[in-house]
Amino acid sequence: MSLQEILNHRRATRHYDPSKPIDPERVKQCLQLATLAPTSSNMQLWECYHVTDKAVLAKLAHACLDQLSARSAQEMVVFVTRQDLYKRHAEAARKFEEENQRRNSPAEKQEKRIKKWDLYYGKVMPFLYSRCLGVWGLVRKLLAQCVGLTRPIVRQVSEGDVRVVVHKSCALAVQTFMLAMSEAGYDTCPLEGFDSRLVKKALGLPHKVEINMVVTCGVRLPDGVWGDRYRQPFDETYHRV
Ligand SMILES: Cc1cc2nc3c(=O)[nH]c(=O)nc-3n(C[C@H](O)[C@H](O)[C@H](O)COP(=O)(O)O)c2cc1C
């Protein structure tokens, strides 16, 4: 399928064929492709839980408000954000960039570039992602306001803003996964109609993990897609400047 065909084929699927199981290995490959999605500052603060166990699927279906899409799913993937892992991920990215610069930058530019990444992942990212009851966000906001008086600056730096950033990046991985599944001939439906406490309980996830989306997976039944696709008129969405 071309990208255009994949995009047209992907539909939110609400009823899956019980006689058509899907290959967990193929789904895993699609999840591997999802890791190619971009993330803000390449922090990759997301994880996925690929559920194939029938007992856990039943608990998840209930946690997803017993929606038919979840009850009939052959497998499910729960995408979660892990902002709590920011220090570990920043340090891993810092180390990677050090080696990356040594491998790929001209010798005379290496040290300067390594220093830049040290500052970015060693100081800026830990400062941006740290949370403490909104206090760090307030400090960052005030700082951004002051710096912003004289030059352009990222202003979305409150703790709420940064949480949105992490969820945005995770959602890009979700979409990449759903497109990869479409290419594999499988169907999906992204769900945010779920009880996050029950989802965490079903998967044994800690409190600090946030559920981004649950994606149901399978092969659609003819009634699995609810008719034609509705989109707002394109000229209301598209603005050429
Ligand atoms: C963040 C998000 C949450 C969604 N949650 C649900 C849901 O809980 N239940 C459901 O049936 N569909 C859910 N959907 C699917 C949308 O309703 C669907 O994508 C939309 O109607 C467009 O249809 P299409 O995907 O077939 O183009 C969700 C979609 C997104 C992006």
XYZ file of N, CA and C and ligand atoms in Angstrom:
754
model
N 0.835 -1.199 0.000
C 0.000 0.000 0.000
C 0.876 1.259 0.000
N 0.446 2.258 -0.750
C 1.142 3.547 -0.693
C 0.727 4.237 0.609
N 1.445 5.300 0.973
C 1.085 6.026 2.202
C -0.361 6.516 2.118
N -0.730 6.990 0.918
C -2.100 7.491 0.741
C -3.124 6.378 0.977
N -2.818 5.178 0.464
C -3.741 4.045 0.658
C -3.814 3.651 2.140
N -2.660 3.693 2.799
C -2.641 3.358 4.237
C -3.503 4.349 5.022
N -3.346 5.636 4.699
C -4.096 6.676 5.419
C -5.601 6.529 5.190
N -5.955 6.134 3.962
C -7.377 5.928 3.671
C -7.903 4.653 4.318
N -7.057 3.655 4.410
C -7.472 2.362 4.977
C -7.673 2.447 6.496
N -6.835 3.232 7.182
C -6.948 3.289 8.653
C -8.252 3.938 9.065
N -9.063 3.200 9.757
C -10.311 3.723 10.303
C -10.431 3.279 11.750
N -11.104 4.105 12.540
C -11.364 3.711 13.924
C -12.298 2.500 13.877
N -11.822 1.373 14.373
C -12.572 0.114 14.240
C -13.238 -0.237 15.564
N -14.554 -0.379 15.521
C -15.314 -0.603 16.762
C -15.756 -2.055 16.943
N -15.529 -2.906 15.941
C -15.927 -4.312 16.084
C -14.976 -5.180 15.261
N -14.300 -6.085 15.951
C -13.299 -6.927 15.274
C -13.850 -8.327 15.039
N -13.309 -8.971 14.007
C -13.711 -10.329 13.633
C -13.103 -11.332 14.622
N -13.955 -12.068 15.359
C -13.410 -13.016 16.344
C -12.700 -14.196 15.690
N -12.975 -14.434 14.401
C -12.362 -15.599 13.737
C -11.019 -15.243 13.102
N -10.579 -13.985 13.276
C -9.318 -13.584 12.635
C -8.297 -13.086 13.666
N -7.556 -14.023 14.267
C -6.524 -13.585 15.207
C -5.410 -12.850 14.466
N -4.649 -12.059 15.183
C -3.524 -11.353 14.552
C -2.219 -11.842 15.181
N -1.153 -11.718 14.418
C 0.141 -12.268 14.837
C 0.833 -11.299 15.808
N 1.048 -11.711 17.060
C 1.674 -10.796 18.033
C 3.066 -10.334 17.587
N 3.763 -11.181 16.843
C 5.104 -10.785 16.385
C 5.023 -9.644 15.381
N 3.975 -9.701 14.535
C 3.782 -8.640 13.536
C 3.415 -7.334 14.255
N 2.584 -7.454 15.297
C 2.198 -6.265 16.068
C 3.443 -5.683 16.745
N 4.281 -6.575 17.256
C 5.518 -6.108 17.907
C 6.400 -5.339 16.904
N 6.465 -5.863 15.662
C 7.244 -5.143 14.626
C 6.674 -3.740 14.398
N 5.339 -3.649 14.403
C 4.696 -2.331 14.208
C 5.057 -1.399 15.364
N 5.173 -1.965 16.565
C 5.550 -1.144 17.727
C 7.009 -0.698 17.617
N 7.811 -1.582 17.025
C 9.210 -1.197 16.809
C 9.285 -0.024 15.829
N 8.421 -0.073 14.795
C 8.363 1.050 13.845
C 7.882 2.324 14.537
N 6.987 2.152 15.507
C 6.463 3.323 16.235
C 7.568 4.056 16.988
N 8.619 3.348 17.348
C 9.719 4.018 18.069
C 10.470 4.994 17.148
N 10.185 4.922 15.834
C 10.826 5.872 14.900
C 10.121 7.227 14.907
N 8.998 7.308 15.596
C 8.274 8.591 15.668
C 9.145 9.624 16.375
N 9.005 10.892 15.976
C 9.788 11.929 16.656
C 9.255 12.172 18.066
N 10.147 12.575 18.954
C 9.706 13.007 20.292
C 10.436 14.308 20.624
N 9.811 15.110 21.457
C 10.390 16.403 21.812
C 11.760 16.209 22.466
N 12.756 16.899 21.918
C 14.153 16.795 22.377
C 14.661 15.353 22.360
N 13.991 14.505 21.623
C 14.335 13.077 21.540
C 14.376 12.433 22.925
N 13.481 12.889 23.814
C 13.502 12.369 25.185
C 12.799 11.006 25.316
N 11.929 10.700 24.354
C 11.317 9.359 24.295
C 10.722 8.905 25.632
N 9.917 9.808 26.208
C 9.355 9.501 27.532
C 8.019 8.760 27.407
N 8.053 7.671 26.670
C 6.846 6.856 26.538
C 7.224 5.385 26.508
N 6.232 4.569 26.814
C 6.409 3.115 26.759
C 5.109 2.520 26.240
N 5.173 1.280 25.776
C 3.941 0.618 25.359
C 3.852 -0.761 25.999
N 2.633 -1.143 26.311
C 2.359 -2.450 26.896
C 1.472 -3.208 25.925
N 2.050 -4.244 25.327
C 1.367 -5.024 24.299
C 0.664 -6.192 25.004
N -0.655 -6.153 24.999
C -1.411 -7.134 25.780
C -1.992 -8.209 24.862
N -1.600 -9.458 25.129
C -2.117 -10.594 24.343
C -2.810 -11.607 25.256
N -2.559 -11.503 26.547
C -3.123 -12.432 27.525
C -4.640 -12.205 27.663
N -5.403 -13.282 27.471
C -6.877 -13.146 27.433
C -7.449 -12.572 28.729
N -6.897 -13.019 29.863
C -7.434 -12.546 31.156
C -7.186 -11.043 31.316
N -5.982 -10.597 30.911
C -5.675 -9.154 31.029
C -6.512 -8.367 30.012
N -6.706 -8.957 28.825
C -7.540 -8.274 27.809
C -8.959 -8.042 28.345
N -9.482 -9.044 29.051
C -10.847 -8.906 29.600
C -10.887 -7.787 30.640
N -9.847 -7.709 31.488
C -9.814 -6.630 32.503
C -9.709 -5.268 31.820
N -8.883 -5.225 30.771
C -8.705 -3.954 30.052
C -9.993 -3.524 29.359
N -10.697 -4.504 28.784
C -11.955 -4.179 28.083
C -12.917 -3.525 29.070
N -12.972 -4.070 30.280
C -13.851 -3.488 31.304
C -13.362 -2.078 31.656
N -12.016 -1.933 31.783
C -11.443 -0.610 32.109
C -11.728 0.392 30.987
N -11.918 -0.118 29.764
C -12.244 0.769 28.629
C -13.766 0.897 28.498
N -14.435 0.902 29.624
C -15.873 1.151 29.721
C -16.690 0.129 28.925
N -16.128 -1.073 28.766
C -16.802 -2.160 28.041
C -17.179 -1.774 26.612
N -16.403 -0.883 26.011
C -16.672 -0.517 24.609
C -16.492 -1.765 23.732
N -17.326 -1.902 22.713
C -17.271 -3.096 21.850
C -15.890 -3.242 21.210
N -15.297 -2.125 20.839
C -13.962 -2.165 20.226
C -12.977 -2.888 21.153
N -13.094 -2.636 22.449
C -12.192 -3.268 23.416
C -12.618 -4.704 23.700
N -13.930 -4.936 23.791
C -14.399 -6.289 24.107
C -14.083 -7.261 22.988
N -14.072 -6.767 21.726
C -13.842 -7.687 20.600
C -12.387 -7.684 20.131
N -11.543 -6.865 20.761
C -10.139 -6.761 20.291
C -9.388 -8.075 20.479
N -8.561 -8.399 19.506
C -7.709 -9.598 19.612
C -6.501 -9.320 20.501
N -6.001 -8.109 20.407
C -4.866 -7.676 21.227
C -5.083 -6.198 21.521
N -4.358 -5.693 22.501
C -4.432 -4.248 22.770
C -3.033 -3.739 23.088
N -2.836 -2.451 22.826
C -1.577 -1.822 23.220
C -1.912 -0.593 24.052
N -1.305 -0.523 25.220
C -1.507 0.641 26.088
C -0.251 1.497 26.005
N -0.437 2.734 25.555
C 0.687 3.680 25.457
C 0.672 4.549 26.708
N 1.821 4.658 27.346
C 1.897 5.442 28.584
C 3.042 6.454 28.489
N 2.897 7.532 29.252
C 4.002 8.500 29.311
C 4.798 8.253 30.588
N 6.103 8.477 30.498
C 7.013 8.253 31.622
C 7.858 9.496 31.882
N 7.175 10.577 32.213
C 7.922 11.805 32.512
C 8.861 11.601 33.691
N 8.476 10.662 34.550
C 9.299 10.387 35.738
C 10.704 9.878 35.371
N 10.875 9.397 34.138
C 12.182 8.844 33.749
C 13.082 9.882 33.070
N 12.745 11.179 33.230
C 13.454 12.194 32.447
C 14.953 12.225 32.709
N 15.374 11.979 33.952
C 16.819 12.071 34.244
C 17.569 10.958 33.518
N 17.007 9.750 33.597
C 17.659 8.604 32.958
C 17.726 8.792 31.436
N 16.611 9.249 30.845
C 16.591 9.411 29.386
C 17.513 10.553 28.942
N 17.557 11.631 29.719
C 18.434 12.752 29.356
C 19.898 12.302 29.406
N 20.230 11.523 30.403
C 21.618 11.063 30.538
C 21.979 10.107 29.389
N 21.032 9.239 29.018
C 21.288 8.304 27.911
C 21.482 9.082 26.606
N 20.660 10.115 26.396
C 20.776 10.919 25.167
C 22.099 11.690 25.173
N 22.500 12.164 26.339
C 23.767 12.915 26.453
C 24.949 12.010 26.062
N 24.916 10.805 26.594
C 26.003 9.850 26.289
C 26.003 9.495 24.811
N 24.789 9.269 24.273
C 24.693 8.932 22.856
C 25.273 10.049 22.001
N 24.908 11.301 22.319
C 25.358 12.440 21.501
C 26.880 12.605 21.573
N 27.445 12.288 22.719
C 28.903 12.396 22.846
C 29.575 11.487 21.806
N 29.117 10.233 21.763
C 29.687 9.278 20.803
C 29.304 9.649 19.378
N 28.069 10.102 19.218
C 27.565 10.484 17.900
C 28.426 11.588 17.291
N 28.777 12.586 18.120
C 29.600 13.698 17.627
C 31.001 13.202 17.275
N 31.534 12.303 18.108
C 32.886 11.776 17.819
C 32.888 10.996 16.508
N 31.777 10.293 16.234
C 31.700 9.501 14.998
C 31.427 10.373 13.781
N 30.574 11.386 13.948
C 30.020 12.053 12.764
C 30.369 13.525 12.564
N 31.014 14.160 13.536
C 31.335 15.584 13.367
C 32.790 15.754 12.943
N 33.084 16.816 12.196
C 34.492 17.078 11.863
C 35.293 17.289 13.161
N 36.536 16.809 13.203
C 37.352 16.797 14.431
C 37.360 18.155 15.133
N 37.487 19.246 14.347
C 37.629 20.569 14.976
C 36.325 21.048 15.630
N 35.205 20.419 15.276
C 33.914 20.877 15.834
C 33.417 19.987 16.971
N 34.095 18.842 17.168
C 33.558 17.854 18.106
C 33.391 18.388 19.527
N 34.474 18.967 20.090
C 34.423 19.361 21.501
C 33.328 20.393 21.761
N 33.202 21.361 20.833
C 32.183 22.405 20.996
C 30.778 21.786 20.973
N 30.587 20.860 20.043
C 29.264 20.247 19.931
C 28.960 19.349 21.135
N 29.984 18.648 21.597
C 29.779 17.783 22.772
C 29.397 18.640 23.978
N 30.065 19.775 24.122
C 29.753 20.693 25.238
C 28.306 21.166 25.163
N 27.890 21.467 23.918
C 26.518 21.944 23.717
C 25.503 20.882 24.167
N 25.744 19.619 23.772
C 24.833 18.544 24.175
C 24.907 18.276 25.678
N 26.109 18.435 26.247
C 26.255 18.272 27.703
C 25.356 19.255 28.433
N 25.372 20.499 27.945
C 24.559 21.540 28.573
C 23.067 21.225 28.380
N 22.737 20.831 27.146
C 21.329 20.595 26.815
C 20.742 19.439 27.632
N 21.417 18.273 27.562
C 20.871 17.105 28.265
C 21.301 17.027 29.731
N 22.399 17.688 30.056
C 22.878 17.635 31.435
C 22.217 18.664 32.342
N 21.816 19.828 31.744
C 21.257 20.906 32.587
C 19.855 21.337 32.132
N 19.733 21.666 30.819
C 18.454 22.249 30.359
C 17.296 21.250 30.492
N 17.498 20.028 30.010
C 16.397 19.050 30.075
C 16.003 18.703 31.514
N 16.974 18.423 32.393
C 16.562 18.158 33.785
C 15.803 19.335 34.398
N 16.194 20.562 34.040
C 15.497 21.749 34.564
C 14.075 21.823 33.997
N 13.950 21.561 32.679
C 12.641 21.676 32.025
C 11.648 20.613 32.503
N 12.144 19.402 32.751
C 11.226 18.294 33.073
C 10.983 18.113 34.567
N 11.717 18.841 35.399
C 11.541 18.615 36.835
C 10.180 19.154 37.287
N 9.593 18.481 38.276
C 8.268 18.853 38.785
C 8.312 18.899 40.309
N 7.590 19.867 40.867
C 7.432 19.892 42.324
C 6.199 20.742 42.653
N 5.048 20.123 42.571
C 3.775 20.789 42.904
C 3.600 22.129 42.184
N 4.107 22.234 40.982
C 3.935 23.446 40.185
C 5.006 24.504 40.407
N 5.854 24.299 41.433
C 6.825 25.346 41.786
C 7.887 25.512 40.694
N 8.432 24.386 40.214
C 9.462 24.490 39.168
C 8.887 25.123 37.901
N 7.636 24.792 37.622
C 6.981 25.363 36.439
C 6.871 26.872 36.562
N 6.552 27.332 37.767
C 6.418 28.766 38.014
C 7.774 29.454 37.836
N 8.817 28.835 38.370
C 10.172 29.396 38.225
C 10.528 29.495 36.743
N 10.238 28.426 35.994
C 10.561 28.428 34.555
C 9.760 29.490 33.817
N 8.488 29.609 34.176
C 7.618 30.601 33.520
C 8.145 32.023 33.750
N 8.523 32.308 34.995
C 9.042 33.642 35.318
C 10.323 33.927 34.543
N 11.184 32.910 34.508
C 12.447 33.042 33.775
C 12.182 33.294 32.290
N 11.227 32.538 31.728
C 10.904 32.687 30.297
C 10.342 34.083 30.029
N 9.519 34.579 30.959
C 8.951 35.927 30.789
C 10.070 36.967 30.748
N 11.059 36.824 31.650
C 12.157 37.801 31.714
C 13.005 37.731 30.447
N 13.442 36.517 30.090
C 14.287 36.371 28.896
C 13.517 36.819 27.653
N 12.191 36.513 27.655
C 11.346 36.828 26.508
C 11.160 38.319 26.260
N 11.583 39.144 27.217
C 11.501 40.595 26.996
C 12.469 41.049 25.912
N 13.568 40.300 25.750
C 14.603 40.746 24.810
C 14.798 39.819 23.609
N 14.294 38.573 23.701
C 14.465 37.665 22.549
C 13.399 36.578 22.551
N 13.214 35.898 21.388
C 12.210 34.827 21.358
C 12.615 33.701 22.317
N 11.620 33.125 22.976
C 11.892 32.063 23.958
C 10.689 31.127 24.000
N 10.914 29.879 24.271
C 9.795 28.942 24.462
C 9.078 29.336 25.743
N 7.784 29.611 25.632
C 7.043 30.085 26.809
C 6.195 28.997 27.460
N 6.017 27.873 26.759
C 5.186 26.792 27.313
C 6.056 25.908 28.203
N 6.353 26.420 29.399
C 7.302 25.718 30.255
C 6.749 25.420 31.660
N 5.450 25.658 31.861
C 4.883 25.329 33.182
C 4.855 23.800 33.290
N 4.571 23.297 34.474
C 4.540 21.835 34.637
C 3.413 21.229 33.795
N 2.302 21.965 33.682
C 1.200 21.500 32.830
C 1.615 21.486 31.358
N 2.341 22.554 30.944
C 2.801 22.634 29.543
C 3.708 21.447 29.198
N 4.615 21.141 30.095
C 5.599 20.090 29.811
C 4.899 18.718 29.750
N 3.888 18.568 30.590
C 3.107 17.325 30.564
C 2.434 17.171 29.183
N 1.935 18.283 28.647
C 1.323 18.240 27.306
C 2.377 17.830 26.272
N 3.567 18.395 26.393
C 4.667 18.074 25.466
C 4.918 16.556 25.453
N 4.940 15.962 26.637
C 5.226 14.524 26.735
C 4.089 13.721 26.088
N 2.852 14.149 26.324
C 1.714 13.428 25.731
C 1.661 13.605 24.215
N 2.033 14.813 23.731
C 2.064 15.043 22.273
C 2.993 14.034 21.613
N 4.197 13.926 22.176
C 5.192 13.023 21.586
C 4.687 11.582 21.599
N 4.061 11.195 22.689
C 3.542 9.829 22.791
C 2.463 9.589 21.729
N 1.624 10.601 21.506
C 0.542 10.450 20.526
C 1.092 10.275 19.106
N 2.253 10.881 18.841
C 2.861 10.681 17.516
C 3.290 9.217 17.350
N 3.762 8.626 18.438
C 4.138 7.206 18.391
C 2.890 6.346 18.171
N 1.786 6.740 18.813
C 0.531 5.997 18.648
C 0.096 6.021 17.179
N 0.139 7.197 16.571
C -0.290 7.305 15.174
C 0.639 6.509 14.257
N 1.932 6.578 14.540
C 2.889 5.820 13.715
C 2.561 4.324 13.810
N 2.251 3.871 15.034
C 1.887 2.461 15.232
C 0.637 2.105 14.421
N -0.392 2.953 14.488
C -1.647 2.621 13.806
C -1.450 2.562 12.287
N -0.581 3.426 11.774
C -0.318 3.394 10.323
C 0.464 2.134 9.950
N 1.409 1.760 10.799
C 2.173 0.528 10.541
C 1.234 -0.683 10.575
N 0.281 -0.661 11.513
C -0.690 -1.762 11.602
C -1.556 -1.812 10.338
N -1.929 -0.654 9.843
C -2.729 -0.592 8.621
C -1.960 -1.230 7.465
N -0.684 -0.882 7.402
C 0.142 -1.444 6.324
C 0.223 -2.967 6.436
N 0.182 -3.471 7.681
C 0.233 -4.918 7.901
C -1.118 -5.588 7.622
N -2.133 -4.774 7.300
C -3.462 -5.324 7.010
C -4.304 -5.476 8.266
N -3.863 -4.890 9.361
C -4.601 -4.968 10.616
C -5.344 -3.658 10.876
N -6.342 -3.761 11.763
C -7.123 -2.575 12.123
C -6.912 -2.201 13.582
N -7.221 -0.943 13.890
C -6.987 -0.417 15.240
C -8.075 0.586 15.589
N -8.140 0.920 16.867
C -8.933 2.083 17.291
C -8.243 2.707 18.494
N -7.951 4.010 18.408
C -7.381 4.676 19.590
C -8.510 4.983 20.565
N -8.273 4.727 21.838
C -9.310 5.005 22.838
C -8.780 5.912 23.934
N -9.586 6.904 24.278
C -9.300 7.602 25.532
C -10.495 7.482 26.471
N -11.474 6.710 26.024
C -12.599 6.392 26.897
C -12.213 5.217 27.770
N -11.478 5.514 28.842
C -11.068 4.448 29.768
C -10.958 5.014 31.174
N -10.972 4.099 32.132
C -10.764 4.464 33.531
C -9.279 4.215 33.819
N -8.517 5.299 33.917
C -7.054 5.149 34.012
C -6.628 4.344 35.246
N -7.400 4.454 36.317
C -7.032 3.710 37.530
C -7.151 2.198 37.261
N -8.234 1.814 36.559
C -8.427 0.390 36.274
C -7.414 -0.118 35.244
N -7.051 0.744 34.279
C -6.044 0.331 33.283
C -4.718 0.058 33.994
N -4.343 0.965 34.887
C -3.079 0.783 35.619
C -3.124 -0.474 36.478
N -4.286 -0.709 37.068
C -4.436 -1.885 37.932
C -4.302 -3.170 37.094
N -4.936 -3.181 35.918
C -4.895 -4.370 35.062
C -3.464 -4.694 34.642
N -2.654 -3.649 34.468
C -1.280 -3.853 33.984
C -0.245 -3.818 35.116
N -0.707 -3.525 36.320
C 0.233 -3.425 37.452
C 1.200 -2.267 37.296
N 0.684 -1.123 36.792
C 1.555 0.036 36.564
C 1.579 0.950 37.785
N 2.720 1.590 38.042
C 2.780 2.497 39.192
C 1.954 3.766 38.961
N 1.663 4.457 40.057
C 0.804 5.636 40.053
C 1.333 6.733 39.126
N 2.674 6.938 39.116
C 3.236 8.084 38.383
C 3.180 7.944 36.847
N 2.936 6.714 36.371
C 2.782 6.500 34.923
C 1.449 7.107 34.489
N 1.420 7.779 33.319
C 0.138 8.304 32.826
C -0.275 7.559 31.562
N -1.538 7.194 31.512
C -2.030 6.483 30.318
C -2.292 7.522 29.237
N -1.677 7.341 28.092
C -1.891 8.257 26.975
C -3.061 7.774 26.121
N -2.979 6.562 25.626
C -4.061 6.005 24.820
C -4.024 4.486 24.903
N -5.193 3.905 24.760
C -5.285 2.450 24.615
C -5.634 2.216 23.150
N -4.902 1.326 22.488
C -5.214 1.040 21.079
C -5.676 -0.407 20.965
N -6.916 -0.566 20.501
C -7.433 -1.918 20.282
C -6.970 -2.398 18.905
N -6.774 -3.695 18.766
C -6.217 -4.237 17.517
C -6.973 -5.500 17.086
N -7.059 -5.690 15.788
C -7.701 -6.884 15.235
C -7.932 -6.690 13.755
N -8.888 -7.464 13.225
C -9.282 -7.294 11.815
C -10.758 -6.918 11.809
N -11.090 -5.863 11.129
C -12.459 -5.325 11.203
C -13.513 -6.282 10.641
N -14.679 -6.240 11.247
C -15.860 -6.870 10.665
C -16.499 -5.830 9.740
N -17.387 -6.252 8.816
C -18.004 -5.251 7.923
C -18.694 -4.121 8.703
N -19.288 -4.445 9.875
C -19.934 -3.374 10.656
C -18.956 -2.716 11.636
N -17.684 -3.060 11.519
C -16.676 -2.574 12.475
C -16.319 -1.119 12.304
N -16.622 -0.579 11.118
C -16.352 0.841 10.860
C -17.694 1.518 10.645
N -17.887 2.617 11.356
C -19.207 3.251 11.332
C -19.401 4.147 10.106
N -19.617 3.523 8.953
C -19.989 4.269 7.744
C -18.901 5.182 7.219
N -19.347 6.261 6.581
C -18.401 7.156 5.923
C -17.619 7.966 6.938
N -16.512 8.484 6.448
C -15.657 9.300 7.297
C -16.159 10.735 7.321
N -16.213 11.331 8.488
C -16.599 12.743 8.568
C -15.364 13.586 8.809
N -15.172 14.619 7.999
C -14.110 15.603 8.245
C -14.686 16.996 8.024
N -14.214 17.946 8.787
C -14.606 19.345 8.594
C -14.209 19.751 7.176
N -14.940 20.701 6.555
C -14.511 21.167 5.229
C -13.034 21.590 5.294
N -12.273 21.141 4.292
C -10.819 21.371 4.326
C -10.480 22.858 4.395
N -11.304 23.704 3.717
C -10.953 25.131 3.721
C -11.167 25.784 5.092
N -11.857 25.072 6.007
C -11.955 25.588 7.382
C -10.752 25.151 8.217
N -10.083 24.108 7.748
C -8.931 23.565 8.480
C -7.628 24.155 7.949
N -7.605 24.376 6.640
C -6.371 24.769 5.960
C -6.300 26.282 5.798
N -5.206 26.854 6.228
C -5.016 28.308 6.098
C -3.655 28.554 5.470
N -3.653 29.037 4.263
C -2.367 29.343 3.633
C -1.992 30.780 3.950
N -0.767 30.978 4.416
C -0.351 32.323 4.825
C 0.748 32.814 3.901
C -7.323 10.693 21.318
C -8.434 9.868 20.722
C -9.337 9.232 21.549
C -10.364 8.448 21.032
N -11.171 7.756 21.876
C -12.125 6.931 21.374
C -12.915 6.130 22.243
O -12.758 6.139 23.456
N -13.842 5.338 21.668
C -14.032 5.262 20.316
O -14.899 4.505 19.878
N -13.274 6.010 19.479
C -12.320 6.826 19.972
N -11.525 7.561 19.121
C -11.690 7.402 17.666
C -12.306 8.651 17.009
O -13.659 8.742 17.375
C -12.139 8.514 15.488
O -10.751 8.500 15.217
C -12.800 9.655 14.747
O -14.195 9.560 14.863
C -12.425 9.689 13.283
O -12.697 8.463 12.646
P -11.571 7.685 11.786
O -10.463 7.393 12.742
O -12.263 6.431 11.281
O -11.141 8.585 10.685
C -10.503 8.331 19.623
C -9.588 8.999 18.797
C -8.573 9.733 19.325
C -7.576 10.394 18.398
